[in-house]
PDB file of C-alpha atoms and ligand atoms in Angstrom:
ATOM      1  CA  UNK A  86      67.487 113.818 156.347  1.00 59.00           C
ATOM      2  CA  UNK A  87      65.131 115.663 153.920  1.00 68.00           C
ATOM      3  CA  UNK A  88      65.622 114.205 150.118  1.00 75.00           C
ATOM      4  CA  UNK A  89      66.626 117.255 147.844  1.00 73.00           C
ATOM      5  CA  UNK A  90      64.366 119.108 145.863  1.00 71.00           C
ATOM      6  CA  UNK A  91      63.773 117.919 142.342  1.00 85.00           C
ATOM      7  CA  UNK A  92      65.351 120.775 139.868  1.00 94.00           C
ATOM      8  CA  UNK A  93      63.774 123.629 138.333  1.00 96.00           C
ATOM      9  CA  UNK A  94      65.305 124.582 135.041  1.00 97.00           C
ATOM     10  CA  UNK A  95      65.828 128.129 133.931  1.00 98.00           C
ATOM     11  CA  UNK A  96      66.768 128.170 130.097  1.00 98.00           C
ATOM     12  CA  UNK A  97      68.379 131.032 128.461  1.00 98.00           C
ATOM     13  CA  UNK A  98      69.526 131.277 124.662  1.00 98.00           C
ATOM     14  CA  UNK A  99      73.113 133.133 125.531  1.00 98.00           C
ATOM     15  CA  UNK A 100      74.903 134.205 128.807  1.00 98.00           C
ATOM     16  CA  UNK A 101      78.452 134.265 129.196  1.00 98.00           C
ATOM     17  CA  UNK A 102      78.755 131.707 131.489  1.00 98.00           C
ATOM     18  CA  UNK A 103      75.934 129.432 133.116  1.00 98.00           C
ATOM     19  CA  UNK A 104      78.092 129.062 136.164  1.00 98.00           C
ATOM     20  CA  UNK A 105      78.271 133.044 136.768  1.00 98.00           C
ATOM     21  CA  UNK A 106      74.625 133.587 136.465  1.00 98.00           C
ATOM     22  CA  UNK A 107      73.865 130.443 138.564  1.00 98.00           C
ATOM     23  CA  UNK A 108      76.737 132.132 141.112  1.00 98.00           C
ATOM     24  CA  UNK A 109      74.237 135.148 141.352  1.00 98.00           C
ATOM     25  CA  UNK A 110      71.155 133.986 141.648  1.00 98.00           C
ATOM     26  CA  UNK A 111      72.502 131.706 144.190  1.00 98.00           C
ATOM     27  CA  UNK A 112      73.857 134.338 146.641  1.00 98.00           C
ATOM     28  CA  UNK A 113      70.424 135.978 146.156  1.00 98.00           C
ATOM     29  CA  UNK A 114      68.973 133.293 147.861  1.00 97.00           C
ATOM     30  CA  UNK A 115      67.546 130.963 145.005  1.00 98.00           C
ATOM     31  CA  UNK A 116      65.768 127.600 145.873  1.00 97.00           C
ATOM     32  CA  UNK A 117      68.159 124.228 145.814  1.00 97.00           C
ATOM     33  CA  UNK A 118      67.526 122.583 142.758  1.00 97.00           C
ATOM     34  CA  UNK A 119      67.270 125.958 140.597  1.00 98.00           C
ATOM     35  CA  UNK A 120      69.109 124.500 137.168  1.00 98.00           C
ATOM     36  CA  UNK A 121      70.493 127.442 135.009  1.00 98.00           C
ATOM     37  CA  UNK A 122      71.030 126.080 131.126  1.00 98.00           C
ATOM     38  CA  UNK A 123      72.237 128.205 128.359  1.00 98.00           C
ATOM     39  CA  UNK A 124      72.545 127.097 124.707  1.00 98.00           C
ATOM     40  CA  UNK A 125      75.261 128.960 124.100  1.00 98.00           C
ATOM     41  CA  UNK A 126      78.047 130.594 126.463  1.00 98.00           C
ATOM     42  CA  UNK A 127      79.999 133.830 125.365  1.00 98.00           C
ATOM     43  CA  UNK A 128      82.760 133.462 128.136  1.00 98.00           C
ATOM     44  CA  UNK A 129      82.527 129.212 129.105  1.00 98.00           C
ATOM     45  CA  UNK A 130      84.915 128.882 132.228  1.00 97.00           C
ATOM     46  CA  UNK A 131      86.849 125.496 132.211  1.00 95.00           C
ATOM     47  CA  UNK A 132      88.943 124.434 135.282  1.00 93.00           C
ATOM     48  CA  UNK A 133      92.016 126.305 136.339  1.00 89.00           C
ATOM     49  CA  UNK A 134      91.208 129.565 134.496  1.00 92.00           C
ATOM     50  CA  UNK A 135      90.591 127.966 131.044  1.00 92.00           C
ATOM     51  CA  UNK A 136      88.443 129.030 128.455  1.00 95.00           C
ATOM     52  CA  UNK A 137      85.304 126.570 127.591  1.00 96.00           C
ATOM     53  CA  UNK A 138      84.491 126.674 124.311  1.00 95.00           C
ATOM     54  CA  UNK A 139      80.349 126.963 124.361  1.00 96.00           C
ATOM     55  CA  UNK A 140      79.179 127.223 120.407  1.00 95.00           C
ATOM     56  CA  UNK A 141      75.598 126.152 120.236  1.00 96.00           C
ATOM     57  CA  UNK A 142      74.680 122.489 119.793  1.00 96.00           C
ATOM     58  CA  UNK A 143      75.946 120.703 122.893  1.00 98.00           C
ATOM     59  CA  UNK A 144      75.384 121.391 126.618  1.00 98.00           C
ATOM     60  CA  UNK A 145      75.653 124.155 129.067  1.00 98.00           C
ATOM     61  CA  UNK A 146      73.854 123.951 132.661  1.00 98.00           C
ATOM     62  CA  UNK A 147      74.682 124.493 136.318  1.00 98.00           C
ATOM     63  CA  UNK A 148      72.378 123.100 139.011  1.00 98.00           C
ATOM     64  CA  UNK A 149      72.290 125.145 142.305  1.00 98.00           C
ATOM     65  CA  UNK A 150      73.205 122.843 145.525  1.00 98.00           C
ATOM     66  CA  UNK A 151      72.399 123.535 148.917  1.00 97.00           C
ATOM     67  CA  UNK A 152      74.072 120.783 150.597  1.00 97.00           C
ATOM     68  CA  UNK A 153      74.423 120.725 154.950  1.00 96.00           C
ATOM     69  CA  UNK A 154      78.148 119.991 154.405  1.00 96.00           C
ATOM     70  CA  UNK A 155      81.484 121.815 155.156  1.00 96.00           C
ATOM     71  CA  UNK A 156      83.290 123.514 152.097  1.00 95.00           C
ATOM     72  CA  UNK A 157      85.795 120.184 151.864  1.00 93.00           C
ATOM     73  CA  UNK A 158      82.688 117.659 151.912  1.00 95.00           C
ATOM     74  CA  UNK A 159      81.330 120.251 149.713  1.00 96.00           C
ATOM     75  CA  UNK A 160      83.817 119.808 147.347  1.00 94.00           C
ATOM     76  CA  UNK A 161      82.918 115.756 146.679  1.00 95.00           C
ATOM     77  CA  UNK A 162      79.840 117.095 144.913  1.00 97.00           C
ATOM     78  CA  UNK A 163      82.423 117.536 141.916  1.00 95.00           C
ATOM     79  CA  UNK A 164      82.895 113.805 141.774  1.00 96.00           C
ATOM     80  CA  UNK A 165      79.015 113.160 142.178  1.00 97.00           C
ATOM     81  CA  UNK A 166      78.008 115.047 139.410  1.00 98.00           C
ATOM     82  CA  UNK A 167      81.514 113.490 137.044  1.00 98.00           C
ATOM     83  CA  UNK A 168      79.801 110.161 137.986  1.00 98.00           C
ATOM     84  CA  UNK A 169      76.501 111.188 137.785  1.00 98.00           C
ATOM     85  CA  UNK A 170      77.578 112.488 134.223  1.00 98.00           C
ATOM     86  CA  UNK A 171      79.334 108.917 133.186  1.00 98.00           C
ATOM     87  CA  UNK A 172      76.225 107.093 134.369  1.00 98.00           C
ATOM     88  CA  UNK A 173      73.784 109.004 132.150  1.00 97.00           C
ATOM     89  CA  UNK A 174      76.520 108.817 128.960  1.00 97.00           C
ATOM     90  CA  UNK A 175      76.513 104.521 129.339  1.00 96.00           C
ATOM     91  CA  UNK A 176      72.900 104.821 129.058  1.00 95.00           C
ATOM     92  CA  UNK A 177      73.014 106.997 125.942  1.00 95.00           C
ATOM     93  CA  UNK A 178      75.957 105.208 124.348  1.00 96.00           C
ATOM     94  CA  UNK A 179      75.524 102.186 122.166  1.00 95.00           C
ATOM     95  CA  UNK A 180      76.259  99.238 124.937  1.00 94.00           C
ATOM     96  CA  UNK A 181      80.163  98.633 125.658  1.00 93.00           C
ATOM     97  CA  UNK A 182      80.976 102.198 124.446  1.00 95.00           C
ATOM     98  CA  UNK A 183      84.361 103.454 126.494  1.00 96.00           C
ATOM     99  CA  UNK A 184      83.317 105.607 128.911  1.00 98.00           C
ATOM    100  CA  UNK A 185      86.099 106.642 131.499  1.00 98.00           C
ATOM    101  CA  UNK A 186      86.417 109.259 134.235  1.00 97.00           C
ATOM    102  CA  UNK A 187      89.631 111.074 134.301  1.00 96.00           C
ATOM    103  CA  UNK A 188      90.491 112.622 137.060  1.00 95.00           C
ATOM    104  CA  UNK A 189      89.932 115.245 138.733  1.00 92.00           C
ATOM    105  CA  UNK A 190      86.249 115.018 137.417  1.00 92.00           C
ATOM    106  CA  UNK A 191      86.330 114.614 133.371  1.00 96.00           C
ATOM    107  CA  UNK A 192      84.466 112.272 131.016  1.00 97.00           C
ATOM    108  CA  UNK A 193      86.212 110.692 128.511  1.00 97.00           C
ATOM    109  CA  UNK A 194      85.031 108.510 125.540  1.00 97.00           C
ATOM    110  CA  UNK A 195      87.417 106.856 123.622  1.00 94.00           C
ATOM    111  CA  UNK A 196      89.998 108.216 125.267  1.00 95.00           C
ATOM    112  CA  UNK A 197      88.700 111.527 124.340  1.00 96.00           C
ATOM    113  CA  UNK A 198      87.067 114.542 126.682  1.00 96.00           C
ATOM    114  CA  UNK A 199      83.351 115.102 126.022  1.00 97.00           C
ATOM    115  CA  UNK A 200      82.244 116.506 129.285  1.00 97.00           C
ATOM    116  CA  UNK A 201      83.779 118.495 132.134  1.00 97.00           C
ATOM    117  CA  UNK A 202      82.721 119.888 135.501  1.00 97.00           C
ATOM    118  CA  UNK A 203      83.474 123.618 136.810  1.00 98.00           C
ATOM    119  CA  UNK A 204      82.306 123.207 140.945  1.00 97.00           C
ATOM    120  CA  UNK A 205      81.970 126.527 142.434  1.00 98.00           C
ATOM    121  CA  UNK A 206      80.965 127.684 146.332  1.00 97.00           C
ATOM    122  CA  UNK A 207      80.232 130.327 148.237  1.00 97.00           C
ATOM    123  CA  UNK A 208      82.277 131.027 151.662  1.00 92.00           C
ATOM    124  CA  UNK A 209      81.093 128.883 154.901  1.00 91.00           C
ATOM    125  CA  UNK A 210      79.555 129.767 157.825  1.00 92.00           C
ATOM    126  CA  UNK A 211      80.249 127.883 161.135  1.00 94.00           C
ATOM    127  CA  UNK A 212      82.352 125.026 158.583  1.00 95.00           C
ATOM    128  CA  UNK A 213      79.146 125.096 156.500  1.00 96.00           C
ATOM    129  CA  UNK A 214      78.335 126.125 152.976  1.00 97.00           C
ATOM    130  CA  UNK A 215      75.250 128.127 151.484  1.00 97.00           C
ATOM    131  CA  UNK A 216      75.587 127.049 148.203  1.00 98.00           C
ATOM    132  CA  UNK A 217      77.427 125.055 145.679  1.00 98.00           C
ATOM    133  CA  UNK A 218      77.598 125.633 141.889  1.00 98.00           C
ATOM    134  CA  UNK A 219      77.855 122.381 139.817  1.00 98.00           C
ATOM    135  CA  UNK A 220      78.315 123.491 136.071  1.00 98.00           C
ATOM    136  CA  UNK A 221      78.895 120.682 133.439  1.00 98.00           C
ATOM    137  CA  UNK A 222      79.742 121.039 130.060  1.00 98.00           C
ATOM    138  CA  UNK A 223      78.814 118.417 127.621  1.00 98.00           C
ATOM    139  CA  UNK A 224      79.621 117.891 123.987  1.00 97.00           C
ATOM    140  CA  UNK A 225      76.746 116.877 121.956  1.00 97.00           C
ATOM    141  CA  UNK A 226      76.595 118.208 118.427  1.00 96.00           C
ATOM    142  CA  UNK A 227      80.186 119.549 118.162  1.00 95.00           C
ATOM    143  CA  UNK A 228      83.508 118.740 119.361  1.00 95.00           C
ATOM    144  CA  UNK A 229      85.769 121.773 119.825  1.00 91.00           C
ATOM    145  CA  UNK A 230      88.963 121.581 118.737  1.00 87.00           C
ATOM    146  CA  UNK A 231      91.565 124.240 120.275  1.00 74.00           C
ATOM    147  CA  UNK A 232      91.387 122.158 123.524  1.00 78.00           C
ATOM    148  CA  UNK A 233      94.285 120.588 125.451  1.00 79.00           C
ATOM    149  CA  UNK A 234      93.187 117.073 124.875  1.00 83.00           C
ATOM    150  CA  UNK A 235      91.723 115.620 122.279  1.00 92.00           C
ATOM    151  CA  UNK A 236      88.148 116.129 122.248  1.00 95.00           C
ATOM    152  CA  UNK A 237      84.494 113.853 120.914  1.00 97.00           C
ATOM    153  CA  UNK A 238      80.799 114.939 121.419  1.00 97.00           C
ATOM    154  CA  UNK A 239      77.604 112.384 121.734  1.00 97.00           C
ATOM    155  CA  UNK A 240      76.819 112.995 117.441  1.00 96.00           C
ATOM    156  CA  UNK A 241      80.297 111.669 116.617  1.00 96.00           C
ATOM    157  CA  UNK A 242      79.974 108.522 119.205  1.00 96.00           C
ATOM    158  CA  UNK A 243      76.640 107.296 118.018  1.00 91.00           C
ATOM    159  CA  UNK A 244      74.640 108.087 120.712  1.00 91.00           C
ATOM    160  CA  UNK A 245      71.058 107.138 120.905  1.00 81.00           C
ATOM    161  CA  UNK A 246      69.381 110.864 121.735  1.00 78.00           C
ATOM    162  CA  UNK A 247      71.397 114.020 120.643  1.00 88.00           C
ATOM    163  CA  UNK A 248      68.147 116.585 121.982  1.00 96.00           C
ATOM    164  CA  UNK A 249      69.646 118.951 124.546  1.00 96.00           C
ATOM    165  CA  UNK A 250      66.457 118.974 126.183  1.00 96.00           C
ATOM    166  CA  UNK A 251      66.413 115.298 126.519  1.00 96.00           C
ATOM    167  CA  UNK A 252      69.602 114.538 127.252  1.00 96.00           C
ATOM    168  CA  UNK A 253      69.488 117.513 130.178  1.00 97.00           C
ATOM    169  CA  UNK A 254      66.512 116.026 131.799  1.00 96.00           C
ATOM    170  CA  UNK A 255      68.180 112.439 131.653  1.00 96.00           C
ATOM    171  CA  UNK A 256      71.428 114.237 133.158  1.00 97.00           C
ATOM    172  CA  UNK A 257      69.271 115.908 135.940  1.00 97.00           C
ATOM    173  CA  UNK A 258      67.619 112.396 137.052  1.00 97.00           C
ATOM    174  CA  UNK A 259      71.088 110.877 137.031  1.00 97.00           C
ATOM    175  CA  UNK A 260      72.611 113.881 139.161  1.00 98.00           C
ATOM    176  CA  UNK A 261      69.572 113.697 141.490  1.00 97.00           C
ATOM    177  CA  UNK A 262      69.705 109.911 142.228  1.00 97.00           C
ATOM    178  CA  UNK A 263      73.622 110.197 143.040  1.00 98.00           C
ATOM    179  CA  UNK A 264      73.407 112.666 144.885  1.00 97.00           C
ATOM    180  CA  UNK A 265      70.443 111.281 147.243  1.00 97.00           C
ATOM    181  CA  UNK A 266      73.069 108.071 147.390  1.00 97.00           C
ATOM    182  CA  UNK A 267      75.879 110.808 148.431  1.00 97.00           C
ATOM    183  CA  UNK A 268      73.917 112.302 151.487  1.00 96.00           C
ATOM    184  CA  UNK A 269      72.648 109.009 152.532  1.00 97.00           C
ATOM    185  CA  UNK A 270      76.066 106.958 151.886  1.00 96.00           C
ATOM    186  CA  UNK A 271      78.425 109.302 151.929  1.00 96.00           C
ATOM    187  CA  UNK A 272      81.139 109.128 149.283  1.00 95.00           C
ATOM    188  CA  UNK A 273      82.185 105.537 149.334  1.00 96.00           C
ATOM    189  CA  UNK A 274      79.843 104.658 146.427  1.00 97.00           C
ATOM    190  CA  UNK A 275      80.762 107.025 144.307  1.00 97.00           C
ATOM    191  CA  UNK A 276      84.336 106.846 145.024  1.00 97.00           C
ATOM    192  CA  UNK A 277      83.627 102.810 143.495  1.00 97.00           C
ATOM    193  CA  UNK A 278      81.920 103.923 140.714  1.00 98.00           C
ATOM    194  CA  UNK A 279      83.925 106.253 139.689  1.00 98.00           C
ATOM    195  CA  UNK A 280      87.252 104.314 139.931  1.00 97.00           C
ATOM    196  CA  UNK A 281      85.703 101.477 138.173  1.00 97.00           C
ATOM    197  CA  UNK A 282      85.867 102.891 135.365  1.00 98.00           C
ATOM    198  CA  UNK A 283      89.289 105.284 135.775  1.00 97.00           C
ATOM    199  CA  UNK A 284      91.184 105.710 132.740  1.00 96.00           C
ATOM    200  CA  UNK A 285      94.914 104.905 133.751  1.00 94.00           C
ATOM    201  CA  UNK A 286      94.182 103.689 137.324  1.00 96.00           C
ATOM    202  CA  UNK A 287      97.679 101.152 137.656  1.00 96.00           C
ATOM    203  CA  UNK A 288      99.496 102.861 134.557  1.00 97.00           C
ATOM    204  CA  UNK A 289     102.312 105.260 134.770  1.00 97.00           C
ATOM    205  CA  UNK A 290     100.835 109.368 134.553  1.00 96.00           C
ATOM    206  CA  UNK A 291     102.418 112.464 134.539  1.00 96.00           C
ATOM    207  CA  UNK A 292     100.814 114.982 137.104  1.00 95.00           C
ATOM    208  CA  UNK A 293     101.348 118.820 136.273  1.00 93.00           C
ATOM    209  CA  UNK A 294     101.518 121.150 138.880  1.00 91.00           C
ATOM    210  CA  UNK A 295     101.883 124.904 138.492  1.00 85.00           C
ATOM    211  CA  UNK A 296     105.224 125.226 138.939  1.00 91.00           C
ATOM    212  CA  UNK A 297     106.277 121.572 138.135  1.00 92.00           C
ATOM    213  CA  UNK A 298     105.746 118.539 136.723  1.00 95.00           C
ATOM    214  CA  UNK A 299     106.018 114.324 137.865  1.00 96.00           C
ATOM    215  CA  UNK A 300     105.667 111.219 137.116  1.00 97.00           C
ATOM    216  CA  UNK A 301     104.245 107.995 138.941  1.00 97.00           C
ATOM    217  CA  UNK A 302     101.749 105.455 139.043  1.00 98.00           C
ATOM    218  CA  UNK A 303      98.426 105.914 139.312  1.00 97.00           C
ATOM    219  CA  UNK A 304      97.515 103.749 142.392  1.00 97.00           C
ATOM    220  CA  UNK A 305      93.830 105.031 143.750  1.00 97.00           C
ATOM    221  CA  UNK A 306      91.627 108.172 144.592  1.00 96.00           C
ATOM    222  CA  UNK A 307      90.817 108.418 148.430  1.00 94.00           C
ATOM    223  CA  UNK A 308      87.762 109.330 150.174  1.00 89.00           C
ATOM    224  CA  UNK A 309      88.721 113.241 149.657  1.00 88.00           C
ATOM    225  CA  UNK A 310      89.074 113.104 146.012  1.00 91.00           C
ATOM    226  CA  UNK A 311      92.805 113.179 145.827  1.00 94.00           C
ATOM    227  CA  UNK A 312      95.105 111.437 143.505  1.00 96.00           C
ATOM    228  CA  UNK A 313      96.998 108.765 144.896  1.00 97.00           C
ATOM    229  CA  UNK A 314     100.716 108.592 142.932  1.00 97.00           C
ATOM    230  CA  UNK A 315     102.954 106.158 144.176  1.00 98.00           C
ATOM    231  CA  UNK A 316     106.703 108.134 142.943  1.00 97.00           C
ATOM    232  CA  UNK A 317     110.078 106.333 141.571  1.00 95.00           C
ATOM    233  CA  UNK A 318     111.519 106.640 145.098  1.00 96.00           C
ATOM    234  CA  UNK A 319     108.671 103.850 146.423  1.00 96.00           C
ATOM    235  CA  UNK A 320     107.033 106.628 148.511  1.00 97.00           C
ATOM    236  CA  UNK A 321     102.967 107.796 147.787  1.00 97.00           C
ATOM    237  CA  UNK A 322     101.987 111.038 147.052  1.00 96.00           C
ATOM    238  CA  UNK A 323      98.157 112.782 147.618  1.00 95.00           C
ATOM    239  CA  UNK A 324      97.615 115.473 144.560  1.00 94.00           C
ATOM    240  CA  UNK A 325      94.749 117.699 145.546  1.00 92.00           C
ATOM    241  CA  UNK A 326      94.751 120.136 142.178  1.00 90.00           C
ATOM    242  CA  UNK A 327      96.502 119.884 139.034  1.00 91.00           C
ATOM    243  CA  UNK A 328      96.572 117.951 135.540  1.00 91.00           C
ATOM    244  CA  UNK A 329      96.765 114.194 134.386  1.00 93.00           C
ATOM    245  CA  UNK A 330      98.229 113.109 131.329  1.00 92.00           C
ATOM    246  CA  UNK A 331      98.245 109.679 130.472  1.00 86.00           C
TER     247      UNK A 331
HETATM  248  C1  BTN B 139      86.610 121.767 132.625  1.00 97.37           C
HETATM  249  O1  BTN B 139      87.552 122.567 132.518  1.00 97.37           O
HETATM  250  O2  BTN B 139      86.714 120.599 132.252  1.00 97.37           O
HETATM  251  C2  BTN B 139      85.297 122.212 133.232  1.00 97.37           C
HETATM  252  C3  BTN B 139      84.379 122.764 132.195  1.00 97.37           C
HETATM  253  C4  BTN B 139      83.046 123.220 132.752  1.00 97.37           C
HETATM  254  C5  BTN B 139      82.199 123.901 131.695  1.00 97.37           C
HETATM  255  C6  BTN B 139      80.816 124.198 132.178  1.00 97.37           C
HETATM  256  S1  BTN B 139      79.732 124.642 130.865  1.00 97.37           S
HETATM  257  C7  BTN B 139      78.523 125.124 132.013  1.00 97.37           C
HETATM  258  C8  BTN B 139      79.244 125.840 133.126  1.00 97.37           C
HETATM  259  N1  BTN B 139      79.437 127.242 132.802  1.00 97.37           N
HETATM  260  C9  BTN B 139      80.733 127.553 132.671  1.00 97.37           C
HETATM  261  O3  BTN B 139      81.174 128.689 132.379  1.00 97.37           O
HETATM  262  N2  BTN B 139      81.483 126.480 132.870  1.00 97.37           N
HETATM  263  C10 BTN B 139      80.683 125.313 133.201  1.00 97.37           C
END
């Protein structure tokens, strides 16, 4: 297997979303590894329709993917680049500093968000995607308030390097190196990594749904990325989409 390129980044001073222009240029055929970084977004796009809120001073960027993988292997690069994300933060955060992933695929420090990951993809061919859209969001400078949990940026946790630039190029080498693991290993070491350090992994969560809402305990995340809840009644459940609380 051929390693991926290494990225090529585009930087802009305002879109309205990194993801939507990275969406474009990918369906026009743009190299893998084309990196699309904004410093500010007019119209972020969080998960499930929600608004990300994008003032200048922390980090907007979404790397173009071109993996040889069907849309629900596809999908895994989410968790890569939440890992990949976590990895670089340890390195940036004075040593012991509580970094946690949160599932589906946030960052958390202190118990608090400071990253998040929007994946996007085109339709498949033949069980195969073209492209994949991996847009992260990470707090830096400022730590939005207005946002359903309680949110932290790299300034206010005494990181060692607040530069964008910096921090994006240590991000990059971090998403590059996890993702060569990924299409050599598969999922399995990312799947360890990233539920070493789970926030709640044991503990009792509520899961909300759409249209409901349940509680369980949080026993594992499988090979697909779903949420293993075992309910009251003794029985497990596998949560695909939706929100954790703790
Ligand atoms: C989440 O809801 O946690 C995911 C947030 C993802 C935000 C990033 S910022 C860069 C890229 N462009 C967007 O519009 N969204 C993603």
């Amino acid at each position: 297997m051929t390693a991926p390129p290494p990225f090529s980044v585009i930087e802009h001073e305002t879109l309205d979303s990194t993801n939507d222009e990275a969406c474009r240029l990918a369906s026009d055929g743009v190299a893998e590894g084309t990196v699309v970084w904004a410093h500010r977004q007019k119209a972020g796009r969080g998960r499930r329709g929600r608004r990300w809120q994008s003032p200048e001073g922390n980090l907007y960027f979404s790397a173009i993917l071109r993996p040889a993988a069907s849309p629900a292997v596809a999908a895994q690069l989410s968790l890569v680049a939440a890992v990949a994300m976590a990895d670089t933060l340890a390195e940036l955060l004075p040593e012991g500093a509580p970094v946690e992933q949160k599932w589906p695929n946030d960052v958390l420090v202190d118990g608090k968000k400071i990253a998040g990951i929007l994946l996007e993809s085109s339709g498949a061919v033949a069980d195969r995607v073209d492209w994949v859209v991996v847009g992260c969001g990470l707090n830096i400078a400022v730590a939005p308030d207005e946002t359903t949990l309680p949110a932290t940026c790299l300034a206010e946790e005494g990181a060692t390097s607040v530069d964008r630039k910096a921090v994006l190029m240590a991000l990059l080498d971090s998403l590059q190196r996890r993702r060569r693991e990924w299409d050599t290993a598969g999922i399995a070491p990312v799947r360890t990594a990233w539920l070493s350090r789970a926030r709640g992994l044991g503990h009792e969560i509520t899961v909300r749904l759409p249209t409901h809402e349940f509680k369980g305990q949080f026993l594992d995340m499988d090979d697909s990325g779903a949420l293993i809840v075992r309910l009251p009644d003794g029985s497990e459940k596998s949560v695909t989409a939706g929100d954790v609380f703790l």
